[in-house]
């Protein structure tokens, strides 16, 4: 190779170039000229030319050859111009990266920059419509419940426009949120933060876009908390002291939106249930006694007792479905004074109670009176009546009386012990309707009648100034159909008006006990 620039090899190359037609000026020809220019190297010319001087890494002598992928990528990174076809292939990638960047920035911004706004939007817009709540089974520690309903976010419920707009934008970006399995604890702040119960919430995915409904159907394990605290709440509710009840739920929930893990969020929410006039707290349902039957039975100790069969009917106003296991109760009646302890009259048991949503519930109750306590038949101070006299007197005169039901030991070993512990010492007052015994006397006759003239010296209008009639009274008493047991009447006393053909004939005075 000669260092002389006018060597025959270079002259031949120049001659060859000068013989090419110059009618068309292509990129290849431009590259050829650059190659010709760069071939006049000197000793001061670098061995490796700059990248800006040599943009092509392929063979410059190949006319219209395809550019290699490496060269295209390198030119793209450097900002070098590319062909029209390469521009057409790049714009979808740029658009996809742009949209993905917006989504990421949106989720991060809404999830971390404005969590309070999103939380407020979710609280105000959240709508849950329960469809069905059924207790699948009673376990040794609680109940396994199945919850069904519809979940939706309604932006129209949000009052502030800024919160509403930001919330709609954020939920539109996220579309759906997935929550992992979590433990929810429910406390009562007004009762010293007593633990009401815990519930297991399974993993679920909900659509959080405005107006989109997600059907929820899951099974959760519910366990009661502090039994003594729950009893106190129940007694306050029964005594009418529970005007409102504030509950607070706490949970640590792991959230995920698409491929983005939002971490563990500590959620705390308080709800206030209004009682009395608010109708949020349930009240004791109205019931009807459709069957009442008393009869005599033989007790295991050989003595005889009194049994009562009662059938109650009440309406379930709530969308809940469950089966109550057999339970045991103590039947109590008032003593002489309201502040005195109640008197134990009978023990009662129930069978399985099947509760269906929005339907009537039939409750069969069986009670047994084993013996009458002495306090029940003892005459009250400053009175001629005993607690039993007062109870039966109100009942026979058709007046409503009140009996009290207290939880007791369960009659079946299948009943979980936590239910028995929960209802013990909880006393529920139940109105017991009276029974008016009209037409109680079926037949009435007098034997050995004797007439007596009035006393002429008696003051006018007094009983002695009236004629008297004495006789032996025979009456056939028709017992109510509910009383299917023998009655031995040893003594009787009564006062009654006697009518004859629709007009008052006289007054029956049996103030003293008659054998």
mmCIF file of C-alpha atoms in Angstrom, residues 268-496:
data_model
loop_
_atom_site.group_PDB
_atom_site.id
_atom_site.type_symbol
_atom_site.label_atom_id
_atom_site.label_comp_id
_atom_site.label_asym_id
_atom_site.label_seq_id
_atom_site.Cartn_x
_atom_site.Cartn_y
_atom_site.Cartn_z
ATOM 1 C CA UNK A 268 -61.476 2.074 61.420
ATOM 2 C CA UNK A 269 -65.147 2.928 61.012
ATOM 3 C CA UNK A 270 -67.806 3.941 63.550
ATOM 4 C CA UNK A 271 -71.546 3.512 63.168
ATOM 5 C CA UNK A 272 -74.341 4.801 65.377
ATOM 6 C CA UNK A 273 -77.548 2.810 65.704
ATOM 7 C CA UNK A 274 -80.514 4.760 66.987
ATOM 8 C CA UNK A 275 -82.966 3.086 69.319
ATOM 9 C CA UNK A 276 -86.491 3.856 70.440
ATOM 10 C CA UNK A 277 -87.681 6.363 67.822
ATOM 11 C CA UNK A 278 -84.799 5.718 65.422
ATOM 12 C CA UNK A 279 -85.827 2.161 64.616
ATOM 13 C CA UNK A 280 -82.199 1.180 63.886
ATOM 14 C CA UNK A 281 -82.041 -1.100 66.890
ATOM 15 C CA UNK A 282 -84.446 -4.028 66.733
ATOM 16 C CA UNK A 283 -87.237 -4.185 69.267
ATOM 17 C CA UNK A 284 -88.954 -7.156 70.835
ATOM 18 C CA UNK A 285 -91.253 -8.397 68.072
ATOM 19 C CA UNK A 286 -94.972 -8.634 68.566
ATOM 20 C CA UNK A 287 -96.209 -12.174 68.963
ATOM 21 C CA UNK A 288 -99.472 -14.028 69.141
ATOM 22 C CA UNK A 289 -100.229 -16.976 71.400
ATOM 23 C CA UNK A 290 -101.970 -19.328 69.008
ATOM 24 C CA UNK A 291 -102.082 -22.264 71.408
ATOM 25 C CA UNK A 292 -102.166 -22.561 75.197
ATOM 26 C CA UNK A 293 -102.797 -25.859 76.892
ATOM 27 C CA UNK A 294 -102.392 -26.823 80.549
ATOM 28 C CA UNK A 295 -102.403 -30.440 81.627
ATOM 29 C CA UNK A 296 -101.297 -32.643 84.476
ATOM 30 C CA UNK A 297 -98.185 -34.841 84.142
ATOM 31 C CA UNK A 298 -96.326 -37.442 86.158
ATOM 32 C CA UNK A 299 -92.928 -36.245 87.364
ATOM 33 C CA UNK A 300 -89.878 -38.553 87.610
ATOM 34 C CA UNK A 301 -89.996 -38.434 91.439
ATOM 35 C CA UNK A 302 -93.501 -39.890 91.402
ATOM 36 C CA UNK A 303 -95.279 -36.650 92.164
ATOM 37 C CA UNK A 304 -97.628 -34.866 89.827
ATOM 38 C CA UNK A 305 -96.965 -31.540 88.207
ATOM 39 C CA UNK A 306 -98.500 -29.075 85.829
ATOM 40 C CA UNK A 307 -97.383 -28.811 82.203
ATOM 41 C CA UNK A 308 -98.066 -26.022 79.741
ATOM 42 C CA UNK A 309 -97.788 -26.238 75.953
ATOM 43 C CA UNK A 310 -97.521 -22.871 74.245
ATOM 44 C CA UNK A 311 -97.255 -22.062 70.538
ATOM 45 C CA UNK A 312 -96.096 -18.563 69.637
ATOM 46 C CA UNK A 313 -96.210 -16.945 66.206
ATOM 47 C CA UNK A 314 -94.222 -13.860 65.293
ATOM 48 C CA UNK A 315 -93.022 -12.160 62.124
ATOM 49 C CA UNK A 316 -89.374 -11.925 61.091
ATOM 50 C CA UNK A 317 -88.984 -8.484 59.479
ATOM 51 C CA UNK A 318 -85.333 -8.965 58.534
ATOM 52 C CA UNK A 319 -83.605 -10.744 55.593
ATOM 53 C CA UNK A 320 -81.948 -13.303 57.855
ATOM 54 C CA UNK A 321 -82.155 -17.061 57.830
ATOM 55 C CA UNK A 322 -80.968 -19.382 60.583
ATOM 56 C CA UNK A 323 -81.953 -22.252 62.856
ATOM 57 C CA UNK A 324 -81.859 -21.734 66.616
ATOM 58 C CA UNK A 325 -80.823 -24.848 68.579
ATOM 59 C CA UNK A 326 -82.893 -26.041 71.568
ATOM 60 C CA UNK A 327 -82.743 -23.636 74.501
ATOM 61 C CA UNK A 328 -83.740 -23.647 78.153
ATOM 62 C CA UNK A 329 -85.428 -20.886 80.163
ATOM 63 C CA UNK A 330 -86.706 -20.094 83.651
ATOM 64 C CA UNK A 331 -90.226 -18.650 83.944
ATOM 65 C CA UNK A 332 -90.440 -15.989 86.647
ATOM 66 C CA UNK A 333 -93.389 -14.056 88.098
ATOM 67 C CA UNK A 334 -93.451 -10.840 90.170
ATOM 68 C CA UNK A 335 -93.428 -10.918 93.940
ATOM 69 C CA UNK A 336 -95.526 -8.671 96.156
ATOM 70 C CA UNK A 337 -93.371 -5.564 95.640
ATOM 71 C CA UNK A 338 -91.691 -4.515 92.376
ATOM 72 C CA UNK A 339 -88.263 -4.232 94.025
ATOM 73 C CA UNK A 340 -88.367 -7.794 95.368
ATOM 74 C CA UNK A 341 -86.716 -10.654 93.461
ATOM 75 C CA UNK A 342 -88.830 -12.540 90.971
ATOM 76 C CA UNK A 343 -90.320 -15.889 91.950
ATOM 77 C CA UNK A 344 -89.321 -18.985 90.023
ATOM 78 C CA UNK A 345 -92.539 -20.597 88.774
ATOM 79 C CA UNK A 346 -91.589 -23.059 86.024
ATOM 80 C CA UNK A 347 -88.854 -24.139 83.685
ATOM 81 C CA UNK A 348 -89.377 -24.147 79.927
ATOM 82 C CA UNK A 349 -87.638 -25.500 76.850
ATOM 83 C CA UNK A 350 -87.877 -24.866 73.137
ATOM 84 C CA UNK A 351 -87.183 -27.104 70.189
ATOM 85 C CA UNK A 352 -85.347 -26.080 67.042
ATOM 86 C CA UNK A 353 -86.616 -22.755 65.741
ATOM 87 C CA UNK A 354 -86.343 -22.253 61.984
ATOM 88 C CA UNK A 355 -86.241 -18.608 60.947
ATOM 89 C CA UNK A 356 -86.868 -17.677 57.312
ATOM 90 C CA UNK A 357 -86.417 -14.192 55.810
ATOM 91 C CA UNK A 358 -89.531 -12.009 55.926
ATOM 92 C CA UNK A 359 -91.765 -14.880 57.066
ATOM 93 C CA UNK A 360 -93.675 -15.924 60.166
ATOM 94 C CA UNK A 361 -91.782 -17.863 62.810
ATOM 95 C CA UNK A 362 -93.477 -20.561 64.901
ATOM 96 C CA UNK A 363 -92.016 -21.196 68.348
ATOM 97 C CA UNK A 364 -93.130 -24.222 70.375
ATOM 98 C CA UNK A 365 -92.519 -23.854 74.114
ATOM 99 C CA UNK A 366 -93.037 -26.508 76.764
ATOM 100 C CA UNK A 367 -93.115 -25.574 80.462
ATOM 101 C CA UNK A 368 -93.393 -27.599 83.658
ATOM 102 C CA UNK A 369 -94.515 -26.423 87.099
ATOM 103 C CA UNK A 370 -92.944 -28.920 89.501
ATOM 104 C CA UNK A 371 -94.192 -27.342 92.725
ATOM 105 C CA UNK A 372 -95.494 -24.012 93.922
ATOM 106 C CA UNK A 373 -92.987 -22.082 96.032
ATOM 107 C CA UNK A 374 -94.105 -20.917 99.449
ATOM 108 C CA UNK A 375 -93.418 -17.287 98.529
ATOM 109 C CA UNK A 376 -95.933 -17.619 95.698
ATOM 110 C CA UNK A 377 -98.818 -18.562 97.993
ATOM 111 C CA UNK A 378 -97.895 -16.439 101.011
ATOM 112 C CA UNK A 379 -100.164 -13.461 101.631
ATOM 113 C CA UNK A 380 -98.508 -10.159 100.859
ATOM 114 C CA UNK A 381 -98.046 -7.617 103.686
ATOM 115 C CA UNK A 382 -101.004 -5.306 104.207
ATOM 116 C CA UNK A 383 -103.052 -7.343 101.740
ATOM 117 C CA UNK A 384 -105.409 -10.284 101.555
ATOM 118 C CA UNK A 385 -103.883 -11.642 98.353
ATOM 119 C CA UNK A 386 -100.768 -13.624 97.546
ATOM 120 C CA UNK A 387 -98.608 -13.181 94.406
ATOM 121 C CA UNK A 388 -100.458 -16.143 92.910
ATOM 122 C CA UNK A 389 -103.822 -14.511 93.668
ATOM 123 C CA UNK A 390 -102.705 -11.306 91.961
ATOM 124 C CA UNK A 391 -101.428 -13.196 88.937
ATOM 125 C CA UNK A 392 -104.513 -15.333 88.470
ATOM 126 C CA UNK A 393 -106.847 -12.446 89.289
ATOM 127 C CA UNK A 394 -105.457 -10.307 86.485
ATOM 128 C CA UNK A 395 -105.523 -13.249 84.106
ATOM 129 C CA UNK A 396 -109.113 -14.253 84.915
ATOM 130 C CA UNK A 397 -110.316 -10.680 84.553
ATOM 131 C CA UNK A 398 -108.850 -10.465 81.053
ATOM 132 C CA UNK A 399 -106.051 -8.112 82.065
ATOM 133 C CA UNK A 400 -102.562 -8.415 80.586
ATOM 134 C CA UNK A 401 -99.932 -9.639 82.988
ATOM 135 C CA UNK A 402 -96.163 -9.720 82.685
ATOM 136 C CA UNK A 403 -94.033 -12.779 83.088
ATOM 137 C CA UNK A 404 -90.249 -12.845 82.890
ATOM 138 C CA UNK A 405 -88.070 -15.254 80.961
ATOM 139 C CA UNK A 406 -84.465 -15.905 81.997
ATOM 140 C CA UNK A 407 -81.911 -17.968 80.095
ATOM 141 C CA UNK A 408 -81.016 -21.300 81.658
ATOM 142 C CA UNK A 409 -79.184 -24.522 80.849
ATOM 143 C CA UNK A 410 -79.832 -25.945 77.409
ATOM 144 C CA UNK A 411 -81.816 -29.198 77.187
ATOM 145 C CA UNK A 412 -79.690 -30.580 74.344
ATOM 146 C CA UNK A 413 -75.940 -31.329 74.307
ATOM 147 C CA UNK A 414 -75.859 -30.108 70.694
ATOM 148 C CA UNK A 415 -76.395 -26.521 71.855
ATOM 149 C CA UNK A 416 -73.012 -24.726 72.016
ATOM 150 C CA UNK A 417 -72.003 -23.690 75.515
ATOM 151 C CA UNK A 418 -71.330 -20.091 74.471
ATOM 152 C CA UNK A 419 -75.053 -19.627 73.720
ATOM 153 C CA UNK A 420 -75.965 -20.820 77.208
ATOM 154 C CA UNK A 421 -73.357 -18.531 78.765
ATOM 155 C CA UNK A 422 -74.669 -15.630 76.707
ATOM 156 C CA UNK A 423 -78.367 -15.897 77.632
ATOM 157 C CA UNK A 424 -77.878 -16.749 81.305
ATOM 158 C CA UNK A 425 -78.903 -13.950 83.662
ATOM 159 C CA UNK A 426 -80.566 -12.090 80.784
ATOM 160 C CA UNK A 427 -84.196 -11.475 81.816
ATOM 161 C CA UNK A 428 -86.728 -10.631 79.128
ATOM 162 C CA UNK A 429 -90.179 -9.283 80.128
ATOM 163 C CA UNK A 430 -92.998 -10.775 78.098
ATOM 164 C CA UNK A 431 -96.579 -9.514 78.194
ATOM 165 C CA UNK A 432 -98.985 -12.352 78.815
ATOM 166 C CA UNK A 433 -102.525 -11.567 77.640
ATOM 167 C CA UNK A 434 -105.377 -12.261 80.016
ATOM 168 C CA UNK A 435 -108.411 -14.392 79.271
ATOM 169 C CA UNK A 436 -111.901 -13.092 79.903
ATOM 170 C CA UNK A 437 -114.020 -15.973 81.177
ATOM 171 C CA UNK A 438 -117.366 -14.902 79.862
ATOM 172 C CA UNK A 439 -120.170 -17.469 80.125
ATOM 173 C CA UNK A 440 -118.138 -19.304 82.751
ATOM 174 C CA UNK A 441 -121.305 -20.498 84.534
ATOM 175 C CA UNK A 442 -123.131 -22.908 82.285
ATOM 176 C CA UNK A 443 -126.006 -23.778 84.632
ATOM 177 C CA UNK A 444 -127.309 -22.077 87.754
ATOM 178 C CA UNK A 445 -130.026 -23.354 90.121
ATOM 179 C CA UNK A 446 -131.302 -22.726 93.640
ATOM 180 C CA UNK A 447 -132.504 -25.353 96.092
ATOM 181 C CA UNK A 448 -134.213 -24.911 99.497
ATOM 182 C CA UNK A 449 -135.167 -21.336 98.788
ATOM 183 C CA UNK A 450 -136.269 -19.226 101.748
ATOM 184 C CA UNK A 451 -137.567 -15.668 101.571
ATOM 185 C CA UNK A 452 -137.023 -13.041 104.229
ATOM 186 C CA UNK A 453 -138.877 -9.762 104.650
ATOM 187 C CA UNK A 454 -136.946 -6.533 105.067
ATOM 188 C CA UNK A 455 -136.333 -5.098 108.534
ATOM 189 C CA UNK A 456 -138.895 -2.326 109.101
ATOM 190 C CA UNK A 457 -136.494 -0.466 111.364
ATOM 191 C CA UNK A 458 -133.671 -0.477 108.855
ATOM 192 C CA UNK A 459 -132.594 2.710 107.137
ATOM 193 C CA UNK A 460 -133.895 3.070 103.600
ATOM 194 C CA UNK A 461 -131.428 1.979 100.894
ATOM 195 C CA UNK A 462 -129.470 -0.338 103.161
ATOM 196 C CA UNK A 463 -129.288 -4.118 102.515
ATOM 197 C CA UNK A 464 -131.392 -4.802 105.614
ATOM 198 C CA UNK A 465 -134.181 -2.704 104.104
ATOM 199 C CA UNK A 466 -134.327 -5.105 101.133
ATOM 200 C CA UNK A 467 -136.051 -8.492 101.008
ATOM 201 C CA UNK A 468 -133.668 -11.423 101.277
ATOM 202 C CA UNK A 469 -133.528 -14.804 99.608
ATOM 203 C CA UNK A 470 -131.413 -17.662 100.850
ATOM 204 C CA UNK A 471 -130.893 -20.968 99.135
ATOM 205 C CA UNK A 472 -128.424 -23.650 98.214
ATOM 206 C CA UNK A 473 -126.783 -22.656 94.942
ATOM 207 C CA UNK A 474 -125.823 -25.270 92.408
ATOM 208 C CA UNK A 475 -123.774 -24.138 89.422
ATOM 209 C CA UNK A 476 -122.112 -25.927 86.537
ATOM 210 C CA UNK A 477 -118.838 -24.215 85.691
ATOM 211 C CA UNK A 478 -117.439 -24.520 82.222
ATOM 212 C CA UNK A 479 -113.644 -24.485 82.352
ATOM 213 C CA UNK A 480 -111.751 -22.838 79.492
ATOM 214 C CA UNK A 481 -110.609 -25.213 76.778
ATOM 215 C CA UNK A 482 -106.982 -24.419 77.645
ATOM 216 C CA UNK A 483 -107.352 -26.021 81.081
ATOM 217 C CA UNK A 484 -107.162 -29.783 80.622
ATOM 218 C CA UNK A 485 -106.622 -30.889 84.189
ATOM 219 C CA UNK A 486 -108.853 -31.709 87.177
ATOM 220 C CA UNK A 487 -109.706 -28.935 89.631
ATOM 221 C CA UNK A 488 -110.747 -29.567 93.237
ATOM 222 C CA UNK A 489 -112.596 -26.548 94.594
ATOM 223 C CA UNK A 490 -112.698 -26.692 98.395
ATOM 224 C CA UNK A 491 -114.109 -23.251 99.098
ATOM 225 C CA UNK A 492 -115.738 -20.505 97.093
ATOM 226 C CA UNK A 493 -116.765 -16.914 97.572
ATOM 227 C CA UNK A 494 -118.220 -14.478 95.104
ATOM 228 C CA UNK A 495 -120.322 -11.402 94.596
ATOM 229 C CA UNK A 496 -122.488 -11.089 91.524
#
